[in-house]
Structures are given as structure tokens and as C-alpha cells.
XYZ file of C-alpha atoms in Angstrom:
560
model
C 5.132 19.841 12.837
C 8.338 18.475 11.075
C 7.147 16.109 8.347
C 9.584 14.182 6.266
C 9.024 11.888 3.335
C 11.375 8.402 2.892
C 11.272 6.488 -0.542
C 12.820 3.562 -0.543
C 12.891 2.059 -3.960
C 14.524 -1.284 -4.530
C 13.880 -3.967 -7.576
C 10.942 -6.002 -5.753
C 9.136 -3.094 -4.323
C 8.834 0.986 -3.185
C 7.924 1.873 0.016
C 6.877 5.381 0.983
C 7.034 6.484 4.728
C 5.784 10.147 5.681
C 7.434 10.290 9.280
C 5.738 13.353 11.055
C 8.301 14.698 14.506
C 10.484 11.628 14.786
C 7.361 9.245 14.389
C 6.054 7.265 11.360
C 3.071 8.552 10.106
C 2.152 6.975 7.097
C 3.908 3.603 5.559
C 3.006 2.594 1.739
C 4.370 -0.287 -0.064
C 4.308 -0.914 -4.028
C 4.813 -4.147 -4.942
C 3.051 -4.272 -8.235
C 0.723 -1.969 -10.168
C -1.769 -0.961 -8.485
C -5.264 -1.167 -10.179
C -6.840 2.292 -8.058
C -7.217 5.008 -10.136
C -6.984 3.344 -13.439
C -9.442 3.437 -16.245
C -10.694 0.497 -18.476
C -12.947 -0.269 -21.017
C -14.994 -2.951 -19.708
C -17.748 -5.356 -20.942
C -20.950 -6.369 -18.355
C -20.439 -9.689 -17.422
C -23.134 -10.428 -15.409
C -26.213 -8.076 -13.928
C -27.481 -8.894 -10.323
C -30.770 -7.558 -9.706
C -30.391 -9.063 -6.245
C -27.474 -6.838 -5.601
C -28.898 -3.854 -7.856
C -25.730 -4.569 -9.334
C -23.192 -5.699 -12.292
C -19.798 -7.301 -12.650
C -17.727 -6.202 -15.590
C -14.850 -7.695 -16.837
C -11.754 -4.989 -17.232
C -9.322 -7.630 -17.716
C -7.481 -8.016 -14.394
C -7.961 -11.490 -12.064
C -11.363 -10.765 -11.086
C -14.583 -8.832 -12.670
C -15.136 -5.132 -10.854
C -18.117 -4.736 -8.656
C -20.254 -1.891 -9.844
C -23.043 -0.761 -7.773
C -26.236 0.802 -9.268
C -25.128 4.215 -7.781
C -21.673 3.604 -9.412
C -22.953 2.721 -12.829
C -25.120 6.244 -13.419
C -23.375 8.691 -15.141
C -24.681 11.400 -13.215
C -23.921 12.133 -9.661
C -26.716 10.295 -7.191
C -28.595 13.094 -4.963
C -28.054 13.314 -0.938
C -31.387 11.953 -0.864
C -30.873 8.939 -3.248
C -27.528 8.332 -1.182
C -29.596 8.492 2.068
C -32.128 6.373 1.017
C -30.018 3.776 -1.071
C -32.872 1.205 -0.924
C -35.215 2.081 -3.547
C -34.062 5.374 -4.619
C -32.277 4.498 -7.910
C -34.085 3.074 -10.966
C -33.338 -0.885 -11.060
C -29.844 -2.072 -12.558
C -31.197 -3.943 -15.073
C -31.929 -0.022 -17.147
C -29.030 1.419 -16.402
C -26.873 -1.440 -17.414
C -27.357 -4.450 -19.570
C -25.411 -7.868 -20.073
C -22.537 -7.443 -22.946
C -22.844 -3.478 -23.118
C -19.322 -2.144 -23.556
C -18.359 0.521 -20.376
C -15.695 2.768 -19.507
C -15.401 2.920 -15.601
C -12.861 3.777 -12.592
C -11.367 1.337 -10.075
C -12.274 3.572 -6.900
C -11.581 0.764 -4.466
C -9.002 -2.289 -4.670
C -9.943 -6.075 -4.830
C -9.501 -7.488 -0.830
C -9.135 -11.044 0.420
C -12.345 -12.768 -1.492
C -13.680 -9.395 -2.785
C -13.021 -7.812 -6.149
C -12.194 -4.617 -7.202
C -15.334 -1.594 -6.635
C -15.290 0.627 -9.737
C -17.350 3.706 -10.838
C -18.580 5.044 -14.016
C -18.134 8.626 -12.953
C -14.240 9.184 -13.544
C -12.298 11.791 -11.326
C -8.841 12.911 -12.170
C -6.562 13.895 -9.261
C -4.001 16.507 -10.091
C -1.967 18.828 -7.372
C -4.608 21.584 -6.540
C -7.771 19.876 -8.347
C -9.814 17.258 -9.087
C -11.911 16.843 -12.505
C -14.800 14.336 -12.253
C -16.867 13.772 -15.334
C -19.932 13.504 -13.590
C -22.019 15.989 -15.656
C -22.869 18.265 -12.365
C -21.543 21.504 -13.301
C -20.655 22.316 -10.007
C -17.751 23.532 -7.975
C -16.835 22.109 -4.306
C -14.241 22.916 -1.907
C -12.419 20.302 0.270
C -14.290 21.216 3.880
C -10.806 20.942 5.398
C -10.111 24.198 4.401
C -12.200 26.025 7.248
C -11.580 29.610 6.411
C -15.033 30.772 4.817
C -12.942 33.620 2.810
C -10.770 31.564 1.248
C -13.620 28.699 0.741
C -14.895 31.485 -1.143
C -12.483 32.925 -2.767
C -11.236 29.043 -4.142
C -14.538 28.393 -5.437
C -14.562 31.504 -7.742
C -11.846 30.211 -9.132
C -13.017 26.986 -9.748
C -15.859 28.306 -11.434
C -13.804 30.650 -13.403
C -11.745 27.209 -14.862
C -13.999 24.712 -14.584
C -15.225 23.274 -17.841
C -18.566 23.094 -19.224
C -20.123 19.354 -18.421
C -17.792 18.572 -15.289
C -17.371 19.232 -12.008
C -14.325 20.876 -10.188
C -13.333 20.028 -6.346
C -10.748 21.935 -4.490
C -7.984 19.810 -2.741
C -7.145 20.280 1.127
C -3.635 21.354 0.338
C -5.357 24.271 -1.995
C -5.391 27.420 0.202
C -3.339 30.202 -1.247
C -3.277 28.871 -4.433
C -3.469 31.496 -7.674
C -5.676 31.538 -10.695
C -2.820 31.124 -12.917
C -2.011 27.273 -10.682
C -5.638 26.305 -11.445
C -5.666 27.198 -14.731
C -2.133 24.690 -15.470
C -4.260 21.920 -13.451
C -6.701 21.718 -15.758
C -4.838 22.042 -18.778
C -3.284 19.275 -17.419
C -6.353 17.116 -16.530
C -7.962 18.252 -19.377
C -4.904 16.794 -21.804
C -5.758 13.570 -20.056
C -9.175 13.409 -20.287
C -9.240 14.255 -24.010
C -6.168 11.260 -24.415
C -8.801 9.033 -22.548
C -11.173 9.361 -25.306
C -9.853 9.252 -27.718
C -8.403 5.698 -26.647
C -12.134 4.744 -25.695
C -12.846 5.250 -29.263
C -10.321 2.980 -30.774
C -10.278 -0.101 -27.900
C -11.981 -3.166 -27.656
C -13.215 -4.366 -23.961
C -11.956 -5.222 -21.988
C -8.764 -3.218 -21.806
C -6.794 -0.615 -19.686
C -7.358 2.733 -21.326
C -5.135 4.502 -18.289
C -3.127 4.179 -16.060
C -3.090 5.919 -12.457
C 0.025 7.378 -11.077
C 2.817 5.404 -9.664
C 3.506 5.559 -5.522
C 6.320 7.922 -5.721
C 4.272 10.333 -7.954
C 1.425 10.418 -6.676
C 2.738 11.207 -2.375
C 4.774 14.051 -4.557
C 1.295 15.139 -6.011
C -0.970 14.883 -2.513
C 1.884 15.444 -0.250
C 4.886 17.214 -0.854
C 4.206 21.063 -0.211
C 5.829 23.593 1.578
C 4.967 22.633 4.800
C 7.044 19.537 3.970
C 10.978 19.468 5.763
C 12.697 16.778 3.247
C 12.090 14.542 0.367
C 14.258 11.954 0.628
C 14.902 9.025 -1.896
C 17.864 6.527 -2.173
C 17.399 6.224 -5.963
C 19.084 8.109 -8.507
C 16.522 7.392 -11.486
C 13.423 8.542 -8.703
C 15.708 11.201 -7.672
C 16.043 12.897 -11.089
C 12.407 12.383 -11.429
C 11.561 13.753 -8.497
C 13.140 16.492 -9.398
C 11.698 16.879 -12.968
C 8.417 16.610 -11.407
C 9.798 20.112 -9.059
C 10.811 21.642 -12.147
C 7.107 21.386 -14.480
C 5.040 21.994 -11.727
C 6.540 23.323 -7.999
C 10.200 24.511 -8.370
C 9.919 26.404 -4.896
C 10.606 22.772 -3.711
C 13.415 21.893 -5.891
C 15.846 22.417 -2.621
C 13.733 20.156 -0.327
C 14.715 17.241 -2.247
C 17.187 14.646 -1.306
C 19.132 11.939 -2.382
C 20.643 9.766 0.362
C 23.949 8.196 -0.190
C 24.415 6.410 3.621
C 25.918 3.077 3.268
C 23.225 1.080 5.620
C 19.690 1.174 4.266
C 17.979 4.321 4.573
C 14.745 2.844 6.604
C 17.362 1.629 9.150
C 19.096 5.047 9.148
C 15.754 6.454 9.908
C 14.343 3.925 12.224
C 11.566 2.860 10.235
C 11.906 -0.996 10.556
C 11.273 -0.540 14.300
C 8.100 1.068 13.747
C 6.629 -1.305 11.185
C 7.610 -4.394 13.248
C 5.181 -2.393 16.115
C 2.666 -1.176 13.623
C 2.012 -5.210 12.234
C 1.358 -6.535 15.966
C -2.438 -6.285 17.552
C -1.063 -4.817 20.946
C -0.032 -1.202 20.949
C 1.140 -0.166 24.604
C -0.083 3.599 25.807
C 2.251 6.367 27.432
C 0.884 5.407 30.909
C 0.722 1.739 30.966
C -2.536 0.981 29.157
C -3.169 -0.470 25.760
C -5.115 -0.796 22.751
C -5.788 -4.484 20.815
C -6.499 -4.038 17.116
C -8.000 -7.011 15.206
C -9.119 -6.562 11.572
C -11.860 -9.039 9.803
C -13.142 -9.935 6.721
C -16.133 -7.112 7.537
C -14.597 -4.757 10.336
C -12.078 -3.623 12.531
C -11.959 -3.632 16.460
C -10.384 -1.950 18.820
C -10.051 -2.910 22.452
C -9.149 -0.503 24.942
C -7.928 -1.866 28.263
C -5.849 0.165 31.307
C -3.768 -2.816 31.516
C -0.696 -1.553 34.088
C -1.716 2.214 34.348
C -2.084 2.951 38.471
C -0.867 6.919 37.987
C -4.728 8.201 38.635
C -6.175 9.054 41.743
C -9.394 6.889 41.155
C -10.608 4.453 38.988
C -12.877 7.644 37.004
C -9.723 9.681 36.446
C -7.900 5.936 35.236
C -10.325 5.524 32.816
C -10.751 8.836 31.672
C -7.158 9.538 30.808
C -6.313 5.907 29.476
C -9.188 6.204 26.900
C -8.037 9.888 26.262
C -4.581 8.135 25.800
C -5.814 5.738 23.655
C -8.724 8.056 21.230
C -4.965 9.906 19.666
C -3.180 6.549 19.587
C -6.117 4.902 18.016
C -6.281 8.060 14.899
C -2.284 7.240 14.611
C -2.266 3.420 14.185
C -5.533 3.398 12.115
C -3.516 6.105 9.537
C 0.151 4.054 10.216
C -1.783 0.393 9.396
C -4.045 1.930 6.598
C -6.903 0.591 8.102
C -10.664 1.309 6.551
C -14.071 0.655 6.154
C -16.266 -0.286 8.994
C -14.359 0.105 12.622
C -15.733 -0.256 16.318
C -13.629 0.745 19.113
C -14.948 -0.506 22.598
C -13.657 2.221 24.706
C -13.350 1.616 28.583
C -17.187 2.140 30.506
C -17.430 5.708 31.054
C -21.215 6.920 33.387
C -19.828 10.499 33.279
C -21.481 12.233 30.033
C -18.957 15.058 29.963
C -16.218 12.235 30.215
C -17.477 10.574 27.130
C -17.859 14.201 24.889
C -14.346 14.835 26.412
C -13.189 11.598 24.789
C -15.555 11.853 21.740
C -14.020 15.646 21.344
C -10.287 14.205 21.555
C -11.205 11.324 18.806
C -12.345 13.656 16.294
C -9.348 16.112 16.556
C -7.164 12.898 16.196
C -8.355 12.351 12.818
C -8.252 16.475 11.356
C -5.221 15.449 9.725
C -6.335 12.570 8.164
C -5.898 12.391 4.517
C -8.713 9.796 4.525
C -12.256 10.532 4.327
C -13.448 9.759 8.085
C -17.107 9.493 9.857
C -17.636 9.295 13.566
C -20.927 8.510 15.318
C -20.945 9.366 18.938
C -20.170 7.510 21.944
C -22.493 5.352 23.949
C -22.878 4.942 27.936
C -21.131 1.760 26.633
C -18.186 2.856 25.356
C -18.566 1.673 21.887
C -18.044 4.273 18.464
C -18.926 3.451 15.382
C -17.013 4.892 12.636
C -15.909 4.003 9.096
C -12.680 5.276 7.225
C -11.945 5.467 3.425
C -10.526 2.381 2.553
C -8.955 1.971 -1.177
C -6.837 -0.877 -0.892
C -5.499 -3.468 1.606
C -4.194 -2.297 5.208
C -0.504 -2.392 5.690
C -0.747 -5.747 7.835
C -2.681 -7.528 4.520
C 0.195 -6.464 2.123
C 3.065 -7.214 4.697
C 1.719 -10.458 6.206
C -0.034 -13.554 4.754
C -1.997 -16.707 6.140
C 0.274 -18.687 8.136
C 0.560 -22.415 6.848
C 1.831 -23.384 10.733
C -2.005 -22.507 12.032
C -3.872 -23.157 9.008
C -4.858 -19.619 8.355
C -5.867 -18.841 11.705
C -3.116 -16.151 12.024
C -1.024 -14.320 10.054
C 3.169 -14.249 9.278
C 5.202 -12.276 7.102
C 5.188 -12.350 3.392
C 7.846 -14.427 1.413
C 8.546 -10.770 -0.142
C 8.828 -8.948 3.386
C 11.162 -11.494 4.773
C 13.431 -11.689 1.901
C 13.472 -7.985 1.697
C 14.469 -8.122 5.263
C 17.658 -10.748 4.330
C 18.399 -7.955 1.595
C 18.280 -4.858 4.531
C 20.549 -6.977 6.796
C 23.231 -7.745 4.345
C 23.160 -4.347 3.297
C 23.699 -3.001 7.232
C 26.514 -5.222 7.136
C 28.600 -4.464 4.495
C 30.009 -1.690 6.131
C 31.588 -4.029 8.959
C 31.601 -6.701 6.664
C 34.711 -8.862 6.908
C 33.498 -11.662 5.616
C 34.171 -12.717 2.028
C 31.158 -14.322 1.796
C 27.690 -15.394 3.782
C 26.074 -18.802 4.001
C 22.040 -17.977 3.639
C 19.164 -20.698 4.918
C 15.584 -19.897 4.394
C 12.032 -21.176 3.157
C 12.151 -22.671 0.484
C 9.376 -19.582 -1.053
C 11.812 -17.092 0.141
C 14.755 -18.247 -1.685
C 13.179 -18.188 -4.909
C 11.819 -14.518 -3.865
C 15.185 -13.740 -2.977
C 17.123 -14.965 -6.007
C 14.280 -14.163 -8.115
C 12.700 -17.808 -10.057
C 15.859 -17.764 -12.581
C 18.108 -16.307 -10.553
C 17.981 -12.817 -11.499
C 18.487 -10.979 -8.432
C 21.610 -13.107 -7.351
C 24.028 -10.218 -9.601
C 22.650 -7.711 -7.752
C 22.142 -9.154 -4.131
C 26.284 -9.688 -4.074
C 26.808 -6.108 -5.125
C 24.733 -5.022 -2.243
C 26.525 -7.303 0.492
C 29.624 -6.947 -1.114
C 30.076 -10.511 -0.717
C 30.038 -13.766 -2.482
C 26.715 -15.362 -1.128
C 25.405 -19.040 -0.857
C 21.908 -18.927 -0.993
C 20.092 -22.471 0.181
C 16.666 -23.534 1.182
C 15.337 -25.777 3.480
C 11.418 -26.850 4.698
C 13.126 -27.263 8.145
C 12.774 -23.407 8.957
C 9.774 -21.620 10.325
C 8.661 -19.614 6.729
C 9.884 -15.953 8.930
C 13.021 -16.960 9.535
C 16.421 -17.281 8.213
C 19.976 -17.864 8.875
C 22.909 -15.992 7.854
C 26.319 -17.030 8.655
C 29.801 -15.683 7.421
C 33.048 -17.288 6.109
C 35.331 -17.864 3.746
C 34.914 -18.631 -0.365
C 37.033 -20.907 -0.556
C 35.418 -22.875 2.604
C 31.811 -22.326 1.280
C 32.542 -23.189 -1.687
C 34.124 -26.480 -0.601
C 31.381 -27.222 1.563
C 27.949 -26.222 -0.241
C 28.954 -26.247 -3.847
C 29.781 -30.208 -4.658
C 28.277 -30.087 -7.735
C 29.611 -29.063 -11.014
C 28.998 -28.527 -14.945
C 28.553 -31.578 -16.613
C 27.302 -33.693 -14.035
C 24.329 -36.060 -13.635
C 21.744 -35.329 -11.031
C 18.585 -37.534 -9.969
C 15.585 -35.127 -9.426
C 12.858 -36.313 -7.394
C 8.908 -35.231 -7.421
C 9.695 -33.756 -3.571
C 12.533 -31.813 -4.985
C 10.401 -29.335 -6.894
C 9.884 -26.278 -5.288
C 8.262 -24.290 -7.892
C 6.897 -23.968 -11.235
C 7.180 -21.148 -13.493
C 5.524 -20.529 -16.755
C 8.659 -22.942 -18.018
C 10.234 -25.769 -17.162
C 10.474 -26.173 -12.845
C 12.487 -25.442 -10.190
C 13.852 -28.375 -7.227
C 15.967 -27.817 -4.141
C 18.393 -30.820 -4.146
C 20.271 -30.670 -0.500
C 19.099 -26.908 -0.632
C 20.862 -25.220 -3.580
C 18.119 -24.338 -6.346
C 18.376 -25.672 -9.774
C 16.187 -24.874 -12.680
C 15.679 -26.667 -15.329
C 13.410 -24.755 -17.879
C 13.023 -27.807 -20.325
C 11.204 -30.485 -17.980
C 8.019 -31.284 -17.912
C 5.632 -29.188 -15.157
C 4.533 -32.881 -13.702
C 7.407 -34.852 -12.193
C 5.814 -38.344 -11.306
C 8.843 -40.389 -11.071
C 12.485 -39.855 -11.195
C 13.943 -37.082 -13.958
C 17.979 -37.522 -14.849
C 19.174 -33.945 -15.738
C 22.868 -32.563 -16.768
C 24.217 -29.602 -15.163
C 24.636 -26.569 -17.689
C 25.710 -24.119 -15.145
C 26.551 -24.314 -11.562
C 26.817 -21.215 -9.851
C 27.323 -20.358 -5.657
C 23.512 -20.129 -5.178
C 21.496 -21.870 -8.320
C 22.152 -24.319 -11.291
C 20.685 -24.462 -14.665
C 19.788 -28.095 -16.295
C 18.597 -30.033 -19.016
C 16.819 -33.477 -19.331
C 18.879 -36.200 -19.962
């Protein structure tokens, strides 16, 4: 299999997409950091005996939920994870109210839910994984199926692991020497003993470190041999990339690349095509029939239907090879969308048993290359599988999408961020056509200010991209996913959009502000965006202000 990696890093966000034989894989976007993987000292807020659990406070939006199988120091048994219920001593002894804790975001706060955290912490490096769990033990990754090299890799572990923690062996181990095991945890040991020794000298709540950043950390569980490209359209990420190749796997120094194409690289790849399929609930099979996938606050469903497949030669061999279909399409989208935790999929009825192992068979081979943690029950006479898939963060369609104000919440549209990033994409695809000295821009009035950035810091860099002079204006009268982009003249822009001018005396009312930063406000008057960072928050009435600067696509102001 040809597997490529695409980073594209731009100022609002990095998106990561492992595209496996012509066909998107795996799609991550950074927009911010992300709280997975980090440590903090934290302070017990509250302890739930109802839940046997506590909340502590690690001082991001919401307190971490730590479970009373979470909060022991030791690893739980099987037989205490088996029998959750009962099993572990009461919260109230393991933790109390106030006590001081260091602990591990293992899972990332969703819709209502806050962040899941452990007191166990596990350090990810290329070929290993330290957790300070107190085990002594080694394990091996039970990907790697060869039983000689299982044993072989756990000799080694035990060889380097240190006294008081546990070693596991990563999937993408096999092969590797006792001289690469011994640099890992040199390595994971240097951060360990730097994680200390901060614990020592911080007060909770506090971050006491910080996980890996996207790029990194698809170079450290990703990028191997077996890799065809690296690809990155960022000199800074580049040379870091590459730094990265150096320390730890110069072998794949060469498979590194920095693309220089003048349209953006996911359109030279074809990647926008794939996430506008991968964010809509109907995915269409080879054959005519389709899956529906509908995620919830609790689970995710899947719907199988035949819809227009008539190729069989009964209605048995119809349903056999749609749901067939439809079990490897279901392992790609669920990887694609980054869908986890609890899923059903309602397969078509199937009364022949060796039909439903056939399909069972075909679903678990769908998800061997999985770099999530997967469990699948078997099928019933019904059709229906349970199954649940490591989730650590939001799906893709959570972080793309938000609730849509035009339904009240009942469905979902893109993000202010994703559309404005989409205005940036298509200027850029332009500019090598362009022959237009500048573009007229209409949009939301939420992605203008995402666009320009809230004081008009991205404007600099938006014109460099098109290569034109832009006039950037908002309007309420536009469903929040669209926009309009037209193409002209500067001088007849400017005539027509830019009647304003330093020095002079506009009337801003209440219905003019469109947001409010940590100073001053901003307000749309006829579209174009002005700030003015010395008014009051709370316009009730009428506010006189004096233009300081005027520019094509904001304005800067002060009270009169």
C-alpha cells in the first residue's frame, strides 16, 4: 500500500491527512492546543461518591473527570476492570477534597462533557511507551502477530525497562534493535525526571507538560519506512521535520518533502473533495447501496441500506454483498471521521449464519489497520454489532461543523474557521489565473472577523496570498456557509466600498456591533468592520467615533 502524509500548516490551523492508494485515510485538524497527553498538577474539586468519582481542577475551561480506576496509582486488575461495580475501594480513600494531584488528560472534553484524565501517566515515544504505573511489567502491542518477534521485543523491554514502571512495545516496533530502545528511554526517561522535578516546585493547578504538537506527533506514530512521502508546504515545519529525521530516523531524511505548487496543496492532492464527502451522513457503496452515519451525544449509528444495487441474482446474494460492501466502507469512514466510543451498525437482515460470520469476518479485517484501539461483539440474526472505538477527542464532523443557528441546533453547518479557511484556499487557487487587481469579499458577519482576524491581523497576509488588493465586507443577509467573491478593479472598489476616510465622524449603533474582544468592540457599518478598542463593551444608545485609520477591509476609531 502507497501511504502518503499531507501537512498543511497555515496561521489559523494544521491539518494532517495520511492518504493511503489515492484515498484519504486519516484527516486531523489543529486548531488550538490540544489538552490530550498533557500533564497538570491539579487540586480535587469535588468527590462524587455517586459516581465513585472526583473532578479536579487543572486549570483549563472545565474540571477533568477522574474515575476511581483512573485515580489509583497502580494499574486496576482484569478482574477489577471486569467487575467495575464494586471492585475498587470507594473514592472517597483514594482521593480527598483539596488534595493536590498530578494526572494525564487521556481523553478530550466533548460537547457538555469535560476532559477524562488518569493518574497513571504514559509517555509515548517512537518504539515505546513508559507508564508510571508501578507494574514492573513488559507488554507487546498484540498487532505484532509474529510470536518470535513478540518474544524477542519483550526481552528487550525487559532488558531497558526501569525499575518501578512498565514498558509497552508500539505496533510499528518489529525489527527494532536494542540500541533504538535503549535512546527511547533515555529519552522518556529525560522527560519523566523534568516532570518531577516541576511537580516539586508548582502550585495546582497548573500545566506541568505539554504533549506533542500534530505535526510531531503523526512523525512519531506514523512516519516509517513503509511510508512513500512526507509532504509539508511550510518551510519552518519543513526544517523541523527534518531535524526530527536527523536525532532520531535519518533513513527517512529523503522521504521528506516540501511542496512549492502555487494552488494549495490539499487541492493539488484532492483532499477538499474527500472531506466535503467524509462531513455528510450518506456515503454511497461501489454497487449502488449505502451507508447513513449519525453520531449522538452517547453513540454512533450506522444504517446500512441496498438503496439502487440490482447487480445480484437474488435478494440473499443483494444483501450479502451490499453489507460485505458496506463492513470495509464502514472501518474507512469510522477512521476518515475519527469517530469513537460506543457505535451500532444495523446491518441489512441476514437468516444465513455463515452469511453473517462472512460479514462479521470482513468487519474485523477492516479495522487490522486501525491505529485505534477497537472491540467487536458479534453479529445478531438481526443484523445489529455492537462495537466501541478509542475515542480521544472530537470526530472530524464536531471540529469542522457547529450547531446551525438556521435550525436551532437541530443540524449542523460549517465552522466560521472552516469556511473562512475555505475563502483563503479559493483565493489562493486563483492567483495563478488571477487577473484581477483586486476581489470584492461578502460573508457572515463571524467569518469576516475569522477571516481578518478581530484587529485585522490576517488582512497583510491574506493579500499576499491572493496577490490582490481585497475588500473584505460582512453582511447578516448570507446563509453563515456561504460567501461571495467577485473581481475588479482598485480603483473601482475602492470608489465604490471605501467612502469613508481618516478623520471622519461616524454614528455607531447598538446593531452595528458585531463582536467584542477583551477591548474595546467591533461594528459592521454598511459591511466594512471598524474597531474601536476604546468604547465601552455595552453600546445602549448611539456612540460618535473619529476615524483613525481607514483601510480596504477594516477601520480603527476612537470615541468622540
Amino acid at each position: 500500500m502507497k501511504t502518503d502524509i499531507i501537512v498543511d500548516v497555515n496561521p489559523r490551523e494544521t491539518r494532517v491527512a495520511i492518504v493511503e492508494d489515492g484515498r484519504l485515510a486519516e484527516y486531523k485538524v489543529e486548531r488550538e492546543q490540544e489538552v490530550v497527553g498533557n500533564v497538570y498538577m491539579g487540586r480535587v474539586e469535588n468527590v462524587v461518591r455517586g459516581l465513585d468519582a472526583a473532578f479536579v481542577d487543572v486549570g483549563i475551561d472545565r474540571n477533568v473527570f477522574l474515575h476511581v480506576s483512573d485515580a489509583l496509582t497502580e494499574e486496576p486488575t482484569r478482574r477489577q476492570m471486569r467487575h467495575k461495580m464494586g471492585s475498587f475501594p470507594p473514592i472517597g480513600e483514594v482521593v480527598k477534597k483539596g488534595q493536590e494531584i498530578m494526572v494525564q488528560v487521556t481523553k478530550g472534553p466533548m460537547e457538555l462533557k469535560g476532559a477524562r484524565a488518569t493518574r497513571r501517566i504514559s509517555l509515548p515515544s517512537r518504539y515505546l511507551v513508559l507508564v508510571a504505573d508501578g507494574r514492573d511489567k513488559a507488554g507487546v502491542s498484540r498487532k505484532i502477530e509474529d510470536d518470535r518477534e513478540r518474544h524477542r521485543l519483550r526481552e528487550l523491554a525487559q532488558k531497558v525497562k526501569p525499575k518501578g514502571f512498565s514498558v509497552i512495545v508500539r505496533t510499528r516496533t518489529e525489527g527494532a534493535s536494542l540500541t533504538e530502545f535503549e535512546d527511547d528511554i533515555k529519552f522518556l526517561m529525560k522527560i519523566w525526571r523534568s516532570i518531577q522535578n516541576k511537580q516539586k516546585h508548582t502550585k495546582a493547578p497548573a500545566l506541568i507538560y505539554e504533549d506533542t504538537s500534530l505535526v510531531y506527533g503523526v512523525f512519531r506514530d506514523v512516519f516509517d519506512a513503509d511510508i512513500n512521502s512526507f509532504v509539508v508546504n511550510d518551510k519552518v515545519a519543513y526544517d523541523r521535520i527534518l531535524n526530527l529525521c536527523d536525532n532520531v530516523a535519518p533513513r527517512l531524511r529523503n522521504k521528506v518533502e516540501l511542496y512549492r505548487g502555487d494552488e494549495p496543496i490539499t487541492v493539488h492532492y484532492g483532499i477538499h473533495q474527500e472531506i466535503e464527502r467524509a462531513l455528510r451522513p450518506k456515503v454511497w457503496l461501489p454497487h449502488g447501496g449505502h451507508i447513513v452515519i449519525e453520531q449522538t451525544e452517547a453513540l454512533t449509528t450506522i444504517d446500512v441500506n441496498t438503496g439502487k444495487f440490482v447487480a445480484a441474482k437474488s435478494l440473499e446474494d443483494t444483501v450479502l454483498r451490499t453489507n460485505l460492501e458496506a463492513a470495509d466502507e464502514i472501518a474507512q469512514q469510522l477512521r476518515l471521521r475519527d469517530i469513537g466510543g460506543i457505535i451500532v451498525i444495523d446491518f441489512i437482515d441476514m437468516d444465513n449464519s455463515r452469511h453473517r460470520r462472512r460479514v462479521s469476518k470482513v468487519l474485523r479485517e477492516a479495522f487490522s489497520d486501525d491505529r485505534m484501539k477497537t472491540r467487536i461483539l458479534h453479529i445478531t440474526r438481526l443484523g445489529l454489532v455492537e462495537m466501541t472505538r478509542k475515542r480521544t477527542g472530537p470526530s472530524l464532523a464536531r471540529q469542522m461543523q457547529v450547531a446551525c443557528p438556521c435550525c436551532e441546533g437541530r443540524g449542523r453547518i460549517l465552522s466560521a474557521e472552516t469556511v473562512a479557511t475555505r475563502i483563503q484556499d479559493e483565493l489562493r487557487a486563483a492567483r495563478p489565473d488571477n487577473d484581477h487587481e483586486a476581489y470584492l469579499i461578502w460573508a457572515d458577519p463571524a467569518v469576516v472577523l475569522t477571516l481578518i482576524g478581530p484587529h485585522a491581523e490576517y488582512v497583510e497576509q491574506l493579500e499576499e496570498a491572493a496577490g490582490a488588493k481585497l475588500y473584505v465586507r460582512s453582511t447578516e443577509n448570507i446563509h453563515p456557509e456561504r460567501y461571495e467573491i467577485s473581481g475588479g478593479s482598485d480603483r473601482q472598489f475602492r470608489k465604490q466600498h471605501l467612502p469613508h476616510e481618516v478623520g471622519q465622524v461616524l454614528t455607531i449603533y447598538p446593531d452595528d456591533v458585531i463582536s467584542v474582544p477583551a477591548m474595546g468592540l467591533v461594528a459592521a457599518v454598511n459591511g466594512y468592520s471598524i474597531e474601536i478598542p476604546e468604547a465601552s463593551p455595552k453600546v445602549e444608545q448611539a456612540l460618535k467615533v473619529r476615524l483613525t485609520k481607514a483601510e480596504r477591509s477594516y477601520a480603527r476609531a476612537t470615541p468622540v
